[in-house]
Coordinates of C-alpha atoms in Angstrom, one line a residue:
M213 CA 19.2 -278.4 19.5
Q214 CA 16.4 -276.0 18.5
K215 CA 18.7 -273.0 18.9
L216 CA 21.3 -274.8 16.7
I217 CA 18.7 -275.4 14.0
T218 CA 17.5 -271.8 14.2
K219 CA 21.1 -270.6 13.8
L220 CA 21.6 -272.9 10.8
H221 CA 18.4 -271.5 9.2
L222 CA 19.7 -268.0 9.6
I223 CA 23.1 -268.9 8.2
I224 CA 21.5 -270.5 5.1
L225 CA 19.2 -267.5 4.7
C226 CA 22.1 -265.1 4.8
I227 CA 24.0 -267.2 2.3
L228 CA 21.0 -267.2 -0.1
C229 CA 20.5 -263.5 0.3
S230 CA 24.2 -262.9 -0.2
T231 CA 24.3 -265.1 -3.3
L232 CA 21.3 -263.2 -4.8
A233 CA 23.0 -259.8 -4.0
I234 CA 26.3 -260.9 -5.6
T235 CA 24.6 -262.3 -8.8
A236 CA 22.1 -259.5 -9.1
Q237 CA 24.6 -256.6 -8.6
S238 CA 26.0 -257.1 -12.1
I239 CA 22.6 -256.6 -13.8
E240 CA 20.9 -254.2 -11.4
G241 CA 20.7 -250.6 -12.4
R242 CA 19.7 -248.6 -15.5
W243 CA 20.5 -249.6 -19.1
D244 CA 20.5 -247.5 -22.2
I245 CA 19.3 -249.8 -25.0
T246 CA 19.6 -249.6 -28.8
I247 CA 17.2 -251.8 -30.8
T248 CA 18.1 -252.9 -34.4
K249 CA 15.5 -253.5 -37.0
G250 CA 17.2 -254.2 -40.3
N251 CA 19.4 -251.1 -41.0
K252 CA 17.4 -248.9 -38.6
K253 CA 18.0 -248.3 -34.9
F254 CA 15.6 -247.3 -32.1
P255 CA 16.2 -246.2 -28.5
S256 CA 14.9 -248.0 -25.5
W257 CA 15.6 -248.1 -21.7
L258 CA 15.5 -250.6 -18.9
E259 CA 15.8 -250.4 -15.1
I260 CA 16.3 -253.5 -12.9
N261 CA 16.0 -253.4 -9.0
H262 CA 15.9 -255.7 -6.0
S263 CA 12.4 -256.7 -4.8
G264 CA 13.0 -258.2 -1.4
V265 CA 15.6 -261.0 -1.2
K266 CA 14.3 -263.4 -3.8
Y267 CA 13.3 -261.5 -6.9
L268 CA 14.1 -258.6 -9.2
N269 CA 11.7 -256.2 -10.8
G270 CA 12.0 -253.1 -12.9
R271 CA 10.7 -250.6 -15.5
F272 CA 10.9 -250.5 -19.3
V273 CA 10.6 -247.8 -21.9
G274 CA 10.2 -248.7 -25.6
S275 CA 10.7 -246.5 -28.6
G276 CA 7.3 -245.1 -27.9
G277 CA 4.9 -244.9 -25.0
S278 CA 5.6 -244.4 -21.3
A279 CA 7.6 -246.3 -18.7
R280 CA 6.0 -249.6 -17.8
P281 CA 6.5 -251.7 -14.7
I282 CA 8.1 -255.2 -14.8
S283 CA 6.7 -257.4 -12.0
I284 CA 9.5 -260.0 -12.2
V285 CA 12.9 -260.0 -14.0
Y286 CA 14.4 -263.5 -14.2
F287 CA 18.2 -263.7 -14.0
K288 CA 20.3 -266.8 -13.7
D289 CA 23.6 -268.0 -15.2
N290 CA 23.9 -264.5 -16.8
K291 CA 20.7 -265.0 -18.7
M292 CA 17.9 -262.4 -18.2
S293 CA 14.3 -262.4 -19.3
F294 CA 11.0 -260.8 -18.6
A295 CA 7.6 -260.2 -20.2
I296 CA 5.2 -257.3 -20.0
P297 CA 1.7 -256.7 -21.6
P298 CA 1.4 -254.5 -24.6
Q299 CA 0.8 -250.8 -24.1
W300 CA -0.2 -249.0 -27.4
D301 CA 0.1 -252.1 -29.6
R302 CA -3.0 -253.4 -31.3
E303 CA -2.1 -257.0 -30.6
D304 CA -2.7 -258.7 -27.2
K305 CA 0.5 -260.7 -26.9
D306 CA 3.1 -259.8 -24.3
L307 CA 6.4 -258.2 -25.2
V308 CA 9.0 -260.9 -24.3
V309 CA 12.6 -259.7 -23.7
E310 CA 15.6 -262.0 -23.3
A311 CA 19.3 -261.3 -23.1
I312 CA 22.7 -262.5 -22.0
L313 CA 25.0 -260.4 -19.8
K314 CA 28.5 -260.5 -21.2
D315 CA 31.5 -258.2 -20.7
G316 CA 29.3 -255.6 -19.0
K317 CA 26.7 -255.5 -21.8
L318 CA 23.3 -257.0 -22.3
E319 CA 22.7 -258.5 -25.7
G320 CA 19.5 -260.2 -26.7
T321 CA 16.1 -260.2 -28.5
M322 CA 12.7 -258.7 -28.1
N323 CA 9.7 -260.7 -29.3
Q324 CA 7.2 -258.0 -30.0
P325 CA 3.4 -258.3 -29.6
N326 CA 3.0 -258.4 -33.5
G327 CA 5.4 -261.4 -33.6
E328 CA 8.4 -259.5 -34.9
V329 CA 11.7 -260.4 -33.3
V330 CA 14.4 -257.7 -33.1
N331 CA 17.9 -257.6 -31.7
W332 CA 19.1 -255.2 -29.0
V333 CA 22.2 -254.2 -27.0
G334 CA 22.2 -252.5 -23.6
V335 CA 24.9 -250.6 -21.8
K336 CA 24.9 -249.2 -18.3
A337 CA 23.4 -245.7 -18.3
P338 CA 25.6 -242.8 -17.1
K339 CA 24.8 -241.3 -13.7
L340 CA 25.0 -237.7 -15.0
I341 CA 24.9 -236.2 -11.5
K342 CA 26.9 -233.0 -11.1
S343 CA 28.6 -232.0 -7.9
K344 CA 27.6 -228.4 -8.2
E345 CA 25.3 -226.1 -10.1
P346 CA 26.9 -224.7 -13.2
I347 CA 27.0 -221.0 -14.2
F348 CA 24.8 -220.2 -17.1
G349 CA 25.4 -217.6 -19.8
K350 CA 22.9 -215.1 -21.1
P351 CA 19.7 -216.4 -22.7
M352 CA 19.9 -216.4 -26.5
P353 CA 17.1 -217.0 -29.0
I354 CA 17.0 -220.3 -30.9
F355 CA 14.0 -219.3 -33.0
N356 CA 14.1 -216.1 -34.9
G357 CA 10.3 -215.7 -35.4
K358 CA 10.7 -215.4 -39.2
N359 CA 11.7 -218.7 -40.7
L360 CA 13.0 -222.2 -39.8
D361 CA 16.7 -221.3 -39.8
G362 CA 18.4 -223.4 -37.1
W363 CA 15.7 -226.0 -37.2
E364 CA 15.3 -229.3 -39.1
I365 CA 12.5 -231.8 -39.5
I366 CA 12.9 -235.2 -37.9
G367 CA 10.6 -238.0 -38.8
R368 CA 9.8 -241.1 -36.7
E369 CA 11.2 -244.4 -38.2
D370 CA 8.3 -246.2 -36.6
R371 CA 5.8 -243.7 -38.0
P372 CA 6.5 -243.3 -41.8
A373 CA 3.5 -241.0 -42.2
A374 CA 5.1 -238.5 -39.7
G375 CA 8.0 -237.7 -42.1
E376 CA 6.5 -234.8 -44.1
N377 CA 7.1 -231.2 -43.0
Q378 CA 4.0 -229.5 -41.7
W379 CA 5.8 -226.8 -39.7
I380 CA 5.4 -223.2 -40.7
V381 CA 6.2 -219.8 -39.2
E382 CA 3.2 -217.5 -38.8
N383 CA 2.8 -214.3 -36.8
G384 CA 6.1 -214.9 -35.1
A385 CA 5.2 -218.4 -33.9
L386 CA 6.6 -221.8 -34.9
K387 CA 3.4 -223.6 -35.8
S388 CA 2.3 -227.2 -36.6
P389 CA -1.2 -226.9 -37.9
K390 CA -1.8 -230.7 -38.1
S391 CA -0.1 -233.9 -37.1
G392 CA 3.1 -234.7 -39.0
A393 CA 6.9 -234.6 -38.3
N394 CA 8.7 -233.6 -35.2
I395 CA 11.2 -230.6 -35.4
R396 CA 14.5 -230.1 -33.7
T397 CA 17.3 -227.6 -33.4
T398 CA 20.4 -228.1 -35.5
K399 CA 22.5 -227.2 -32.5
T400 CA 22.9 -229.5 -29.5
F401 CA 23.1 -228.6 -25.9
G402 CA 24.4 -230.1 -22.6
D403 CA 23.2 -228.3 -19.5
F404 CA 20.8 -225.3 -20.0
K405 CA 18.0 -223.1 -18.9
L406 CA 15.2 -223.1 -21.6
H407 CA 12.3 -220.7 -21.9
V408 CA 9.5 -221.5 -24.3
E409 CA 5.9 -220.3 -24.7
F410 CA 3.3 -222.6 -26.3
R411 CA -0.3 -222.7 -27.2
V412 CA -2.2 -226.0 -27.3
P413 CA -5.7 -226.4 -28.8
E414 CA -8.4 -228.2 -26.9
G415 CA -7.6 -232.0 -26.9
S416 CA -4.3 -231.7 -28.6
N417 CA -0.9 -233.1 -27.5
S418 CA 2.8 -232.2 -27.9
G419 CA 6.0 -232.2 -25.9
V420 CA 9.3 -230.5 -25.4
Y421 CA 12.2 -233.0 -25.6
L422 CA 15.3 -232.0 -23.6
R423 CA 18.4 -233.1 -25.4
G424 CA 16.0 -234.9 -27.7
R425 CA 15.6 -237.6 -25.0
Y426 CA 13.4 -236.4 -22.1
E427 CA 9.9 -235.2 -22.9
V428 CA 8.2 -232.5 -20.9
Q429 CA 4.6 -233.2 -21.7
I430 CA 2.2 -230.7 -23.3
T431 CA -1.5 -231.5 -23.1
D432 CA -4.8 -229.6 -22.7
G433 CA -4.4 -229.8 -18.9
F434 CA -6.8 -227.2 -17.6
G435 CA -8.9 -228.6 -14.7
I436 CA -7.3 -232.0 -14.5
E437 CA -5.2 -233.6 -11.7
P438 CA -1.4 -233.6 -12.0
S439 CA 0.0 -236.7 -13.8
A440 CA 3.3 -237.8 -15.2
I441 CA 1.6 -238.2 -18.6
E442 CA -0.2 -234.8 -18.6
L443 CA 0.9 -231.2 -18.9
G444 CA 4.0 -230.5 -16.8
G445 CA 5.1 -234.1 -16.4
I446 CA 8.3 -235.7 -17.5
Y447 CA 6.5 -238.2 -19.6
G448 CA 5.8 -241.4 -17.6
F449 CA 8.4 -240.6 -14.9
L450 CA 7.8 -237.4 -12.9
K451 CA 4.5 -236.0 -11.8
P452 CA 4.2 -232.2 -11.3
L453 CA 3.3 -231.0 -7.8
E454 CA 0.3 -229.0 -9.1
M455 CA -1.4 -228.2 -12.3
P456 CA -1.3 -224.4 -13.0
A457 CA -2.6 -224.9 -16.5
K458 CA -4.4 -222.2 -18.5
K459 CA -7.4 -222.9 -20.7
A460 CA -6.8 -224.5 -24.1
G461 CA -6.0 -221.8 -26.8
E462 CA -4.2 -219.5 -24.3
W463 CA -0.4 -218.9 -24.4
Q464 CA 1.4 -220.7 -21.6
S465 CA 5.1 -220.9 -20.7
Y466 CA 7.7 -223.4 -19.6
D467 CA 11.0 -222.4 -17.8
I468 CA 13.1 -225.6 -17.6
T469 CA 16.5 -226.1 -16.1
L470 CA 18.4 -229.3 -17.0
V471 CA 21.7 -230.2 -15.3
G472 CA 22.9 -233.7 -15.9
R473 CA 19.7 -235.6 -15.5
V474 CA 18.3 -233.3 -12.8
V475 CA 15.4 -231.2 -13.9
T476 CA 13.4 -228.2 -12.6
V477 CA 10.2 -227.3 -14.4
V478 CA 8.3 -224.0 -13.9
L479 CA 4.9 -224.0 -15.6
N480 CA 3.2 -220.6 -16.0
G481 CA 5.4 -219.1 -13.3
K482 CA 4.9 -221.9 -10.7
T483 CA 7.6 -224.5 -9.9
T484 CA 5.9 -227.8 -10.5
I485 CA 9.0 -230.1 -10.5
Y486 CA 12.1 -229.1 -8.4
K487 CA 15.5 -230.6 -8.9
A488 CA 14.2 -234.1 -9.6
E489 CA 16.2 -236.9 -11.2
I490 CA 15.0 -238.1 -14.6
P491 CA 15.5 -241.9 -14.5
G492 CA 16.0 -242.4 -18.3
I493 CA 14.9 -241.6 -21.8
T494 CA 11.2 -241.2 -22.5
G495 CA 9.2 -242.7 -25.4
G496 CA 9.9 -240.9 -28.7
A497 CA 13.5 -240.1 -27.9
I498 CA 15.9 -239.5 -30.7
D499 CA 18.4 -242.0 -29.2
S500 CA 19.6 -243.5 -25.9
N501 CA 23.0 -241.9 -25.8
E502 CA 22.4 -240.1 -22.6
S503 CA 26.0 -239.0 -22.0
E504 CA 25.9 -236.8 -25.2
A505 CA 24.6 -233.3 -25.8
G506 CA 21.3 -233.2 -27.7
P507 CA 18.9 -230.9 -29.4
I508 CA 15.7 -229.2 -28.3
M509 CA 12.9 -231.1 -30.1
F510 CA 9.2 -230.3 -30.3
Q511 CA 6.6 -233.1 -30.9
G512 CA 4.5 -232.6 -34.0
D513 CA 2.9 -236.0 -34.5
H514 CA 0.1 -235.7 -31.9
G515 CA -1.9 -232.8 -33.1
P516 CA -1.7 -229.0 -33.7
I517 CA 0.7 -226.9 -31.5
E518 CA 2.4 -223.5 -31.5
F519 CA 5.6 -222.2 -30.0
R520 CA 7.1 -218.8 -29.6
N521 CA 9.8 -216.8 -27.7
I522 CA 12.2 -219.7 -27.5
T523 CA 15.4 -218.9 -25.7
I524 CA 18.2 -220.9 -24.1
A525 CA 21.0 -220.1 -21.6
V526 CA 23.8 -222.7 -21.8
A527 CA 26.1 -223.7 -19.0
K528 CA 29.6 -222.1 -19.2

């Protein structure tokens, strides 16, 4: 009798686990999100995973900030919800996210810490994994060292004060002497090898956005431990293996290869990230359309920064 009861328990447990797996499969994975505020749109990102046999958890990236963990994602009858504490918001309330899964899309609302409620739509993110390494052409300059030809200012809708152009060309360098707008190439790129030299003052902060969506962080990183939110990190996602930073005020270099969503980062001649998968867009991305080509963008709204010797070799 005891053996029969044990077998029944195992059968019931298997049924419950199987039911969770079947229902969760449709919502598990990565989602590229577009948030709508009036007539303006903002990018966001969500990842949902199994946590044992009873629960789902995940990660979330808003239009700004870094990836944040979600301890529990609730999903029943095609309705999904979760709540996470604020990150850079001044308010103390949680961000509350709700949605309905319908026809392969998530559609719902986000109740933000300031009380504003916005609508959003999520679609499954593309895998972007290539079967083989592409062949790259010869490096070509994308900054002529003389003027802003081939570049355009891009403001942040969530930061109206960051819309004025502060970028200048001085002594062959593309320079942002103070916080202001971001700047991007007018051309867009798919897979590429990028070389860029940069000089960051003490305590300042910037970033190189690959396809305008994945930020390779720039900070005054000399003497600190490697971190996903410091120099050499893919912001909030990937931590560099080491921190070969030079002192603030010295010229440094990035050599970055991006193929699909796989990235290799060489900082000052040392490989700090090697063929690692970028899970999704980072905060401050231009959009969440990961399957599309995108520009090279430099962050200018976090303090002074300079760039020079910017070249790119695109995949044939």
